[in-house]
Amino acid sequence: MGWLVALVVWTAAGARIGRVAARQPTPLRVAMVVAVSSAALASTLAVPDVAGRLDTVAPAVGLSEIILELAWTLFAAASAVGAISVWPILPRPALRAVAVVVYTVAIVLGIGLAGGYPVPALVFIVIALTAVVVTGVRHVAWTPLGRGISLIVVGSAIVLAAAAVGLVREVSGGTWAVGSSPAYTVAAVIVSVGTVWVLVETWFRARQDLRRTDTLHSVLVSRFPEVVEGDGKGSTTVLRASDAVAHVMDALYLQAGAGMLDTEEQELPESAAERARILARWIDDPVASDVLDTEWIAPPQGMSPRRWVLDLADAYADFRNSAPVPAKADTVESAAE
């Protein structure tokens, strides 16, 4: 089980590293990489076989435990830097300096923790993750980003609770090894899933969008092939889904006369659903339908082009499914004529 947990967390770390490599590295993105990589390292060292092998070849006794404690301290520091980076009161130029200070303090306290002085490091972890939880709760929302943040908040809260328990034990005269509780492993998995939630959900949503728009996209692209540039090979799923929306809108623009038609006497339906049904018939057979101008194909107020194209795709699919199929005798007669 420990190997599986480590694999999941390292996969999330790899995804975040790839994200930073593909885009400009900001303090927030770097902090996410450091946080999830620290959790991945800690998850790996939580595997008894790995810890035992490291302690066998290490020159110092208990090296695996030292690195484990340092990893969780660095996780708290990176998480705090990520939370601080979204504070509006902090000037952007000062953020990098603050990040350096936080990481430096975490390393110093982590070394002290490994040397037998856990209380300062536990206090730092509690303060840092309290800032993460408080900041994260303010940004939780029912969106892909908000759901990812909620998972990070939950994972951070678990580490915060474990560190608070350890701090109470240390102050009361007991002992506590950071990272020794199974709660840390659970937190590592939750946080790692949260850091890649947006990427994963965006990919699945793009796959769903491509499936829903496939029929509408195929019909319009075959009718107006000039809207497609290139063959789309080598593109990511997310980019293909975005391109499909652009292709549909461009093709509808051409079918509507590219702005050269004027149908002022026609009034748009107040219902977006009714408008989509009318457009579905028009898309299927523009010759037998009324002439519609570009005002009809524009997304309704407050609706994104993606949402509008998906609604049109659904309406077109319903129209195709409900269209009467010609009788066999009529088909034969038409063919004979």
Coordinates of C-alpha atoms in Angstrom, one line a residue:
M1 CA 0.0 0.0 0.0
G2 CA 2.9 2.4 0.8
W3 CA 4.3 1.9 -2.6
L4 CA 1.0 2.7 -4.2
V5 CA 0.7 5.9 -2.2
A6 CA 4.2 7.0 -3.1
L7 CA 3.4 6.3 -6.8
V8 CA 0.3 8.5 -6.7
V9 CA 2.0 11.4 -5.0
W10 CA 5.0 11.2 -7.2
T11 CA 2.7 11.2 -10.3
A12 CA 1.1 14.4 -9.0
A13 CA 4.6 15.9 -8.4
G14 CA 5.6 15.0 -11.9
A15 CA 2.5 16.7 -13.3
R16 CA 3.2 19.9 -11.4
I17 CA 6.9 19.9 -12.5
G18 CA 5.8 19.5 -16.1
R19 CA 3.3 22.4 -15.6
V20 CA 6.1 24.7 -14.4
A21 CA 8.4 23.6 -17.2
A22 CA 5.8 24.4 -19.8
R23 CA 4.8 27.8 -18.3
Q24 CA 6.6 30.7 -16.6
P25 CA 7.6 29.7 -13.1
T26 CA 5.8 31.9 -10.5
P27 CA 6.2 31.7 -6.7
L28 CA 2.9 30.0 -6.5
R29 CA 3.7 27.3 -9.1
V30 CA 7.1 26.7 -7.6
A31 CA 5.6 26.5 -4.1
M32 CA 3.1 23.8 -5.4
V33 CA 6.0 21.8 -6.9
V34 CA 8.0 22.0 -3.7
A35 CA 5.0 21.1 -1.5
V36 CA 3.9 18.1 -3.5
S37 CA 7.5 16.9 -4.1
S38 CA 8.1 17.1 -0.3
A39 CA 5.0 15.1 0.3
A40 CA 6.1 12.6 -2.3
L41 CA 9.5 12.2 -0.7
A42 CA 7.9 11.8 2.7
S43 CA 5.5 9.2 1.3
T44 CA 8.4 7.3 -0.1
L45 CA 10.3 7.3 3.2
A46 CA 7.2 6.2 4.9
V47 CA 7.6 2.8 3.2
P48 CA 9.4 0.6 5.7
D49 CA 11.6 -1.1 3.0
V50 CA 12.8 2.2 1.7
A51 CA 13.5 3.7 5.1
G52 CA 15.3 0.5 6.2
R53 CA 17.5 0.3 3.1
L54 CA 18.4 4.0 3.5
D55 CA 19.3 3.6 7.2
T56 CA 21.4 0.5 6.3
V57 CA 23.7 2.4 3.8
A58 CA 23.6 5.8 5.6
P59 CA 26.5 6.9 7.6
A60 CA 24.3 8.5 10.2
V61 CA 21.8 6.7 12.4
G62 CA 18.1 7.4 11.7
L63 CA 18.8 9.3 8.4
S64 CA 15.4 8.3 7.0
E65 CA 13.6 9.8 9.9
I66 CA 15.6 13.0 9.7
I67 CA 14.8 13.4 6.0
L68 CA 11.2 12.6 6.6
E69 CA 10.9 15.3 9.2
L70 CA 12.7 17.8 7.0
A71 CA 10.3 16.9 4.1
W72 CA 7.2 17.7 6.1
T73 CA 8.6 20.9 7.4
L74 CA 9.4 22.0 3.9
F75 CA 5.9 21.0 2.8
A76 CA 4.5 23.3 5.4
A77 CA 6.8 26.1 4.3
A78 CA 5.9 25.7 0.6
S79 CA 2.2 25.5 1.3
A80 CA 2.5 28.7 3.3
V81 CA 4.3 30.4 0.5
G82 CA 1.5 29.4 -1.9
A83 CA -1.1 30.8 0.5
I84 CA 0.8 34.0 1.0
S85 CA 1.2 34.5 -2.8
V86 CA -2.6 35.1 -3.2
W87 CA -2.8 37.7 -0.4
P88 CA -3.7 41.0 -2.1
I89 CA -1.9 43.1 0.5
L90 CA 1.5 41.6 -0.4
P91 CA 3.3 43.5 -3.3
R92 CA 4.3 41.1 -6.0
P93 CA 8.0 42.2 -6.0
A94 CA 8.3 41.3 -2.3
L95 CA 6.8 37.8 -2.7
R96 CA 10.1 36.2 -3.8
A97 CA 11.9 37.7 -0.8
V98 CA 9.2 36.4 1.5
A99 CA 9.4 33.0 -0.1
V100 CA 13.2 32.8 0.5
V101 CA 12.8 33.8 4.1
V102 CA 10.0 31.2 4.7
Y103 CA 12.1 28.4 3.1
T104 CA 15.2 29.4 5.0
V105 CA 13.3 29.4 8.3
A106 CA 11.8 26.0 7.5
I107 CA 15.2 24.5 6.7
V108 CA 16.8 25.9 9.9
L109 CA 13.9 24.6 12.1
G110 CA 13.9 21.3 10.2
I111 CA 17.5 20.8 11.0
G112 CA 16.8 21.6 14.7
L113 CA 13.9 19.2 14.6
A114 CA 16.2 16.5 13.3
G115 CA 18.8 17.4 16.0
G116 CA 16.3 16.7 18.8
Y117 CA 14.5 20.1 19.1
P118 CA 11.0 19.5 17.6
V119 CA 9.0 22.2 19.4
P120 CA 10.1 25.2 17.2
A121 CA 9.5 23.2 14.0
L122 CA 6.1 22.0 15.2
V123 CA 5.1 25.6 16.1
F124 CA 6.2 26.7 12.6
I125 CA 4.2 23.9 10.9
V126 CA 1.1 24.8 12.9
I127 CA 1.4 28.5 12.1
A128 CA 2.2 27.9 8.4
L129 CA -0.6 25.4 7.8
T130 CA -3.1 27.6 9.8
A131 CA -2.4 30.3 7.2
V132 CA -2.9 27.8 4.4
V133 CA -6.3 26.5 5.8
V134 CA -7.6 30.0 6.5
T135 CA -6.6 31.4 3.1
G136 CA -7.8 28.3 1.3
V137 CA -11.3 28.3 2.9
R138 CA -11.8 31.8 1.4
H139 CA -11.2 30.5 -2.1
V140 CA -13.2 27.3 -1.9
A141 CA -15.9 27.3 -4.6
W142 CA -17.8 24.9 -6.8
T143 CA -15.4 25.2 -9.7
P144 CA -12.5 23.0 -10.8
L145 CA -10.0 25.3 -9.1
G146 CA -12.2 25.6 -6.0
R147 CA -12.6 21.9 -5.7
G148 CA -8.8 21.4 -6.0
I149 CA -8.3 24.1 -3.3
S150 CA -10.7 22.3 -1.0
L151 CA -8.7 19.1 -1.3
I152 CA -5.5 21.0 -0.5
V153 CA -7.2 22.6 2.5
V154 CA -8.4 19.2 3.8
G155 CA -5.0 17.6 3.4
S156 CA -3.3 20.6 5.1
A157 CA -5.8 20.5 7.9
I158 CA -4.9 16.9 8.6
V159 CA -1.2 17.7 8.8
L160 CA -2.1 20.7 11.0
A161 CA -4.0 18.5 13.4
A162 CA -1.3 15.9 13.5
A163 CA 1.4 18.7 14.2
A164 CA -0.8 20.2 16.9
V165 CA -1.1 16.8 18.6
G166 CA 2.6 16.4 18.4
L167 CA 3.2 19.9 19.8
V168 CA 0.9 19.2 22.8
R169 CA 2.7 15.9 23.4
E170 CA 6.2 17.5 23.3
V171 CA 5.1 20.4 25.6
S172 CA 3.6 17.8 28.0
G173 CA 6.9 15.9 28.2
G174 CA 6.1 13.2 25.6
T175 CA 7.7 12.5 22.2
W176 CA 6.5 12.9 18.7
A177 CA 8.1 12.2 15.4
V178 CA 6.9 14.3 12.5
G179 CA 5.6 12.1 9.7
S180 CA 5.2 9.0 11.9
S181 CA 1.4 9.0 12.0
P182 CA -0.7 7.4 9.2
A183 CA -2.5 10.8 9.0
Y184 CA 0.5 12.2 7.2
T185 CA 0.2 9.5 4.5
V186 CA -3.5 10.3 4.0
A187 CA -2.8 14.0 3.9
A188 CA -0.1 13.4 1.2
V189 CA -2.6 11.6 -1.1
I190 CA -5.3 14.3 -0.6
V191 CA -3.0 17.2 -1.2
S192 CA -1.4 15.5 -4.3
V193 CA -4.8 14.9 -5.8
G194 CA -5.8 18.6 -5.0
T195 CA -2.7 20.0 -6.8
V196 CA -3.6 18.2 -10.0
W197 CA -7.4 18.3 -9.8
V198 CA -7.7 21.2 -12.2
L199 CA -5.5 19.4 -14.8
V200 CA -7.4 16.1 -14.5
E201 CA -10.9 17.6 -14.5
T202 CA -10.0 19.9 -17.4
W203 CA -8.8 16.8 -19.4
F204 CA -12.0 14.8 -18.6
R205 CA -14.2 17.8 -19.4
A206 CA -12.4 18.3 -22.7
R207 CA -12.9 14.6 -23.6
Q208 CA -16.6 15.0 -22.8
D209 CA -16.9 18.2 -24.9
L210 CA -15.3 16.4 -27.9
R211 CA -17.7 13.6 -27.6
R212 CA -20.7 15.9 -27.4
T213 CA -19.7 18.1 -30.3
D214 CA -18.5 15.4 -32.5
T215 CA -21.6 15.1 -34.8
L216 CA -22.1 18.9 -35.1
H217 CA -18.4 19.5 -35.6
S218 CA -18.2 16.9 -38.4
V219 CA -21.2 18.2 -40.3
L220 CA -20.1 21.9 -40.2
V221 CA -16.4 21.1 -40.9
S222 CA -17.3 18.9 -43.9
R223 CA -19.5 21.8 -45.1
F224 CA -16.8 24.5 -44.5
P225 CA -13.4 22.8 -44.4
E226 CA -11.6 26.1 -44.6
V227 CA -12.3 26.8 -40.9
V228 CA -9.8 24.1 -40.0
E229 CA -6.1 24.9 -40.0
G230 CA -3.8 21.9 -39.9
D231 CA -4.7 18.3 -39.1
G232 CA -4.8 18.7 -35.3
K233 CA -2.3 15.9 -34.8
G234 CA 0.0 16.3 -31.9
S235 CA -2.4 18.7 -30.1
T236 CA -3.5 18.0 -26.6
T237 CA -7.1 17.0 -25.8
V238 CA -7.8 20.3 -24.1
L239 CA -6.6 22.2 -27.2
R240 CA -8.6 20.0 -29.6
A241 CA -11.8 20.7 -27.6
S242 CA -11.1 24.4 -27.7
D243 CA -10.4 24.3 -31.4
A244 CA -13.6 22.4 -32.0
V245 CA -15.6 25.2 -30.4
A246 CA -13.8 27.7 -32.6
H247 CA -14.4 25.6 -35.7
V248 CA -18.1 25.4 -35.0
M249 CA -18.5 29.1 -34.4
D250 CA -16.5 30.0 -37.5
A251 CA -18.5 27.6 -39.7
L252 CA -21.8 29.0 -38.3
Y253 CA -20.6 32.5 -39.1
L254 CA -19.9 31.5 -42.7
Q255 CA -23.3 29.8 -43.0
A256 CA -25.0 32.9 -41.7
G257 CA -23.5 34.9 -44.6
A258 CA -20.4 36.2 -42.8
G259 CA -22.3 39.3 -41.7
M260 CA -23.6 40.2 -45.2
L261 CA -27.2 39.2 -44.5
D262 CA -29.7 41.4 -42.6
T263 CA -32.8 40.0 -41.1
E264 CA -33.9 42.8 -38.8
E265 CA -37.5 41.8 -39.1
Q266 CA -36.8 38.5 -37.2
E267 CA -36.9 38.6 -33.4
L268 CA -34.6 36.3 -31.4
P269 CA -36.5 34.0 -29.0
E270 CA -36.1 34.9 -25.4
S271 CA -35.4 31.3 -24.5
A272 CA -31.9 30.1 -25.4
A273 CA -33.2 26.5 -25.7
E274 CA -35.8 27.6 -28.3
R275 CA -33.1 29.5 -30.2
A276 CA -30.9 26.4 -30.1
R277 CA -33.7 24.2 -31.5
I278 CA -34.3 26.7 -34.4
L279 CA -30.6 26.8 -35.2
A280 CA -30.4 23.0 -35.1
R281 CA -33.0 22.8 -37.9
W282 CA -31.1 25.6 -39.8
I283 CA -27.8 23.8 -39.4
D284 CA -29.3 20.5 -40.7
D285 CA -30.9 22.0 -43.8
P286 CA -30.1 25.7 -44.3
V287 CA -31.8 25.7 -47.8
A288 CA -35.2 24.7 -46.5
S289 CA -34.9 26.9 -43.4
D290 CA -35.4 30.6 -42.9
V291 CA -32.4 32.9 -43.5
L292 CA -30.7 33.6 -40.2
D293 CA -28.0 36.2 -39.7
T294 CA -25.0 36.3 -37.4
E295 CA -27.0 37.7 -34.5
W296 CA -28.6 34.3 -34.2
I297 CA -25.4 32.4 -33.8
A298 CA -23.9 34.7 -31.2
P299 CA -23.9 33.2 -27.7
P300 CA -26.8 34.5 -25.6
Q301 CA -25.9 37.1 -23.0
G302 CA -24.0 35.7 -20.1
M303 CA -23.1 32.4 -21.9
S304 CA -19.7 31.5 -23.0
P305 CA -19.0 30.3 -26.6
R306 CA -18.1 26.8 -25.2
R307 CA -21.4 26.5 -23.3
W308 CA -23.4 27.8 -26.3
V309 CA -21.7 25.3 -28.7
L310 CA -22.4 22.5 -26.3
D311 CA -26.1 23.5 -26.2
L312 CA -26.2 23.7 -30.0
A313 CA -24.6 20.2 -30.2
D314 CA -27.2 18.8 -27.8
A315 CA -30.0 20.5 -29.7
Y316 CA -28.7 19.2 -33.0
A317 CA -28.3 15.7 -31.7
D318 CA -31.9 15.8 -30.4
F319 CA -33.1 17.1 -33.8
R320 CA -31.3 14.3 -35.7
N321 CA -32.7 11.7 -33.3
S322 CA -36.2 12.9 -33.6
A323 CA -36.2 13.5 -37.4
P324 CA -38.6 11.2 -39.2
V325 CA -36.9 8.4 -41.1
P326 CA -38.2 8.0 -44.7
A327 CA -40.3 4.9 -45.3
K328 CA -38.7 2.1 -47.2
A329 CA -41.3 2.4 -50.0
D330 CA -40.8 6.1 -50.3
T331 CA -37.1 5.6 -50.5
V332 CA -37.4 3.0 -53.3
E333 CA -39.8 5.2 -55.2
S334 CA -37.5 8.2 -54.9
A335 CA -34.6 6.1 -56.2
A336 CA -36.6 4.9 -59.1
E337 CA -37.5 8.5 -60.1

